[in-house]
Amino acid sequence: IMEYSKIGSIEIIVGPMYAGKSEELIRRINRAQIAELKVLAFKPKIDQRYSSDCIASHNGKQTPCIPIETTDAMLEIIEKEEFDVLAIDEIQFFDEKIIEACQRVADQGKRVICSGLDMDFKAEPFKIVPAMMAIAEHVMKLTAICMVCKDPATRTQRLVNGQPAKYTDPIILVGAKEAYEARCRKCHEIVK
Ligand code: ADP
Ligand code: ZN
């Protein structure tokens, strides 16, 4: 993959859950740090996945980051700090002001690297991510392994008590056992 450093740019890493998006983001952050670039890394505060102040991947890799709730909170921090690279994990959970914020940082000649889900569990485009993909200089779309047929998986299956989630299921189901797994187009199920 191209590594942009002399001019500002936006990179986005997308795909379903378990595709290795966080792993790839951590890899790029590490390489920037080896190049002695100052990285400011953020993630949304709602993601308490494995640790609260780290970008963490499902296979145990991690790197420190600042958990924030809004774009405004991020802007407040980046206006005070000197940095070369802005990294954002789970960008699908941010408000749409994050798009303009990334544009501004890239216009200042800095490198912006973000990662996030391109589709929700209904296989519909996830909020601001399609817009970020449109304005990015570089898009990397990763696949996971389909947990049914072992083909490349592009989608995230939501399971409620072991069964495919219904299209109309609320985002939070009280008392239900929730799980997510990677699936391909053929094996992904949405119960209408
Ligand atoms: P993402 O950020 O896209 O959710 P992570 O970077 O957190 O992905 O995790 C990627 C890792 O998840 C892989 O390197 C692998 O060890 C593990 N993994 C678990 N289930 C799967 C799967 N179905 N397909 C691919 N990798 C998987
Ligand atoms: Zn499949």
PDB file of C-alpha atoms in Angstrom, residues 51-116:
ATOM      1  CA  SER A  51      -9.639  -1.908  26.616  1.00  0.00           C
ATOM      2  CA  SER A  52     -10.832   1.616  27.103  1.00  0.00           C
ATOM      3  CA  ASP A  53      -7.796   3.697  26.112  1.00  0.00           C
ATOM      4  CA  CYS A  54      -6.422   1.587  23.273  1.00  0.00           C
ATOM      5  CA  ILE A  55      -7.259   0.766  19.688  1.00  0.00           C
ATOM      6  CA  ALA A  56      -7.478  -3.020  19.991  1.00  0.00           C
ATOM      7  CA  SER A  57      -7.840  -5.774  17.412  1.00  0.00           C
ATOM      8  CA  HIS A  58      -9.613  -9.107  17.864  1.00  0.00           C
ATOM      9  CA  ASN A  59      -6.266 -10.886  17.768  1.00  0.00           C
ATOM     10  CA  GLY A  60      -4.815  -8.957  20.689  1.00  0.00           C
ATOM     11  CA  LYS A  61      -2.830  -6.163  19.058  1.00  0.00           C
ATOM     12  CA  GLN A  62      -3.223  -2.706  20.540  1.00  0.00           C
ATOM     13  CA  THR A  63      -1.958   0.853  20.523  1.00  0.00           C
ATOM     14  CA  PRO A  64      -2.795   3.769  22.840  1.00  0.00           C
ATOM     15  CA  CYS A  65      -5.540   6.189  21.833  1.00  0.00           C
ATOM     16  CA  ILE A  66      -7.825   8.869  23.230  1.00  0.00           C
ATOM     17  CA  PRO A  67     -11.496   7.862  23.619  1.00  0.00           C
ATOM     18  CA  ILE A  68     -13.820  10.738  22.653  1.00  0.00           C
ATOM     19  CA  GLU A  69     -17.568  11.210  22.360  1.00  0.00           C
ATOM     20  CA  THR A  70     -17.869  13.860  19.637  1.00  0.00           C
ATOM     21  CA  THR A  71     -16.000  15.490  16.761  1.00  0.00           C
ATOM     22  CA  ASP A  72     -15.897  18.708  18.802  1.00  0.00           C
ATOM     23  CA  ALA A  73     -14.024  16.886  21.573  1.00  0.00           C
ATOM     24  CA  MET A  74     -11.480  15.672  19.010  1.00  0.00           C
ATOM     25  CA  LEU A  75     -11.099  19.153  17.478  1.00  0.00           C
ATOM     26  CA  GLU A  76     -10.416  20.636  20.911  1.00  0.00           C
ATOM     27  CA  ILE A  77      -7.539  18.198  21.399  1.00  0.00           C
ATOM     28  CA  ILE A  78      -6.021  18.412  17.907  1.00  0.00           C
ATOM     29  CA  GLU A  79      -6.029  22.220  17.966  1.00  0.00           C
ATOM     30  CA  LYS A  80      -3.740  22.127  21.012  1.00  0.00           C
ATOM     31  CA  GLU A  81      -1.388  19.353  19.860  1.00  0.00           C
ATOM     32  CA  GLU A  82       1.440  19.117  17.352  1.00  0.00           C
ATOM     33  CA  PHE A  83       1.103  16.008  15.202  1.00  0.00           C
ATOM     34  CA  ASP A  84       1.757  14.562  11.750  1.00  0.00           C
ATOM     35  CA  VAL A  85      -0.810  11.754  11.540  1.00  0.00           C
ATOM     36  CA  LEU A  86      -4.441  11.627  12.686  1.00  0.00           C
ATOM     37  CA  ALA A  87      -5.779   8.083  13.205  1.00  0.00           C
ATOM     38  CA  ILE A  88      -9.443   7.283  13.915  1.00  0.00           C
ATOM     39  CA  ASP A  89     -10.848   3.792  14.613  1.00  0.00           C
ATOM     40  CA  GLU A  90     -14.558   2.845  14.348  1.00  0.00           C
ATOM     41  CA  ILE A  91     -15.311   6.036  12.415  1.00  0.00           C
ATOM     42  CA  GLN A  92     -18.886   4.840  11.705  1.00  0.00           C
ATOM     43  CA  PHE A  93     -19.866   5.817  15.243  1.00  0.00           C
ATOM     44  CA  PHE A  94     -18.963   9.502  14.846  1.00  0.00           C
ATOM     45  CA  ASP A  95     -21.240  12.406  13.981  1.00  0.00           C
ATOM     46  CA  GLU A  96     -21.010  13.757  10.433  1.00  0.00           C
ATOM     47  CA  LYS A  97     -18.844  16.715  11.493  1.00  0.00           C
ATOM     48  CA  ILE A  98     -15.932  14.257  11.476  1.00  0.00           C
ATOM     49  CA  ILE A  99     -15.897  14.444   7.644  1.00  0.00           C
ATOM     50  CA  GLU A 100     -15.160  18.175   7.596  1.00  0.00           C
ATOM     51  CA  ALA A 101     -12.627  17.738  10.428  1.00  0.00           C
ATOM     52  CA  CYS A 102     -10.704  15.098   8.447  1.00  0.00           C
ATOM     53  CA  GLN A 103     -10.775  17.297   5.322  1.00  0.00           C
ATOM     54  CA  ARG A 104      -9.336  20.226   7.274  1.00  0.00           C
ATOM     55  CA  VAL A 105      -6.498  18.143   8.750  1.00  0.00           C
ATOM     56  CA  ALA A 106      -5.632  16.700   5.319  1.00  0.00           C
ATOM     57  CA  ASP A 107      -5.752  20.198   3.791  1.00  0.00           C
ATOM     58  CA  GLN A 108      -3.148  21.232   6.381  1.00  0.00           C
ATOM     59  CA  GLY A 109      -0.784  18.700   4.805  1.00  0.00           C
ATOM     60  CA  LYS A 110      -1.294  15.960   7.368  1.00  0.00           C
ATOM     61  CA  ARG A 111      -2.042  12.284   6.909  1.00  0.00           C
ATOM     62  CA  VAL A 112      -5.455  11.057   8.099  1.00  0.00           C
ATOM     63  CA  ILE A 113      -5.992   7.306   8.501  1.00  0.00           C
ATOM     64  CA  CYS A 114      -9.374   5.979   9.562  1.00  0.00           C
ATOM     65  CA  SER A 115     -11.116   2.640   9.734  1.00  0.00           C
ATOM     66  CA  GLY A 116     -14.703   1.528  10.132  1.00  0.00           C
TER      67      GLY A 116
END
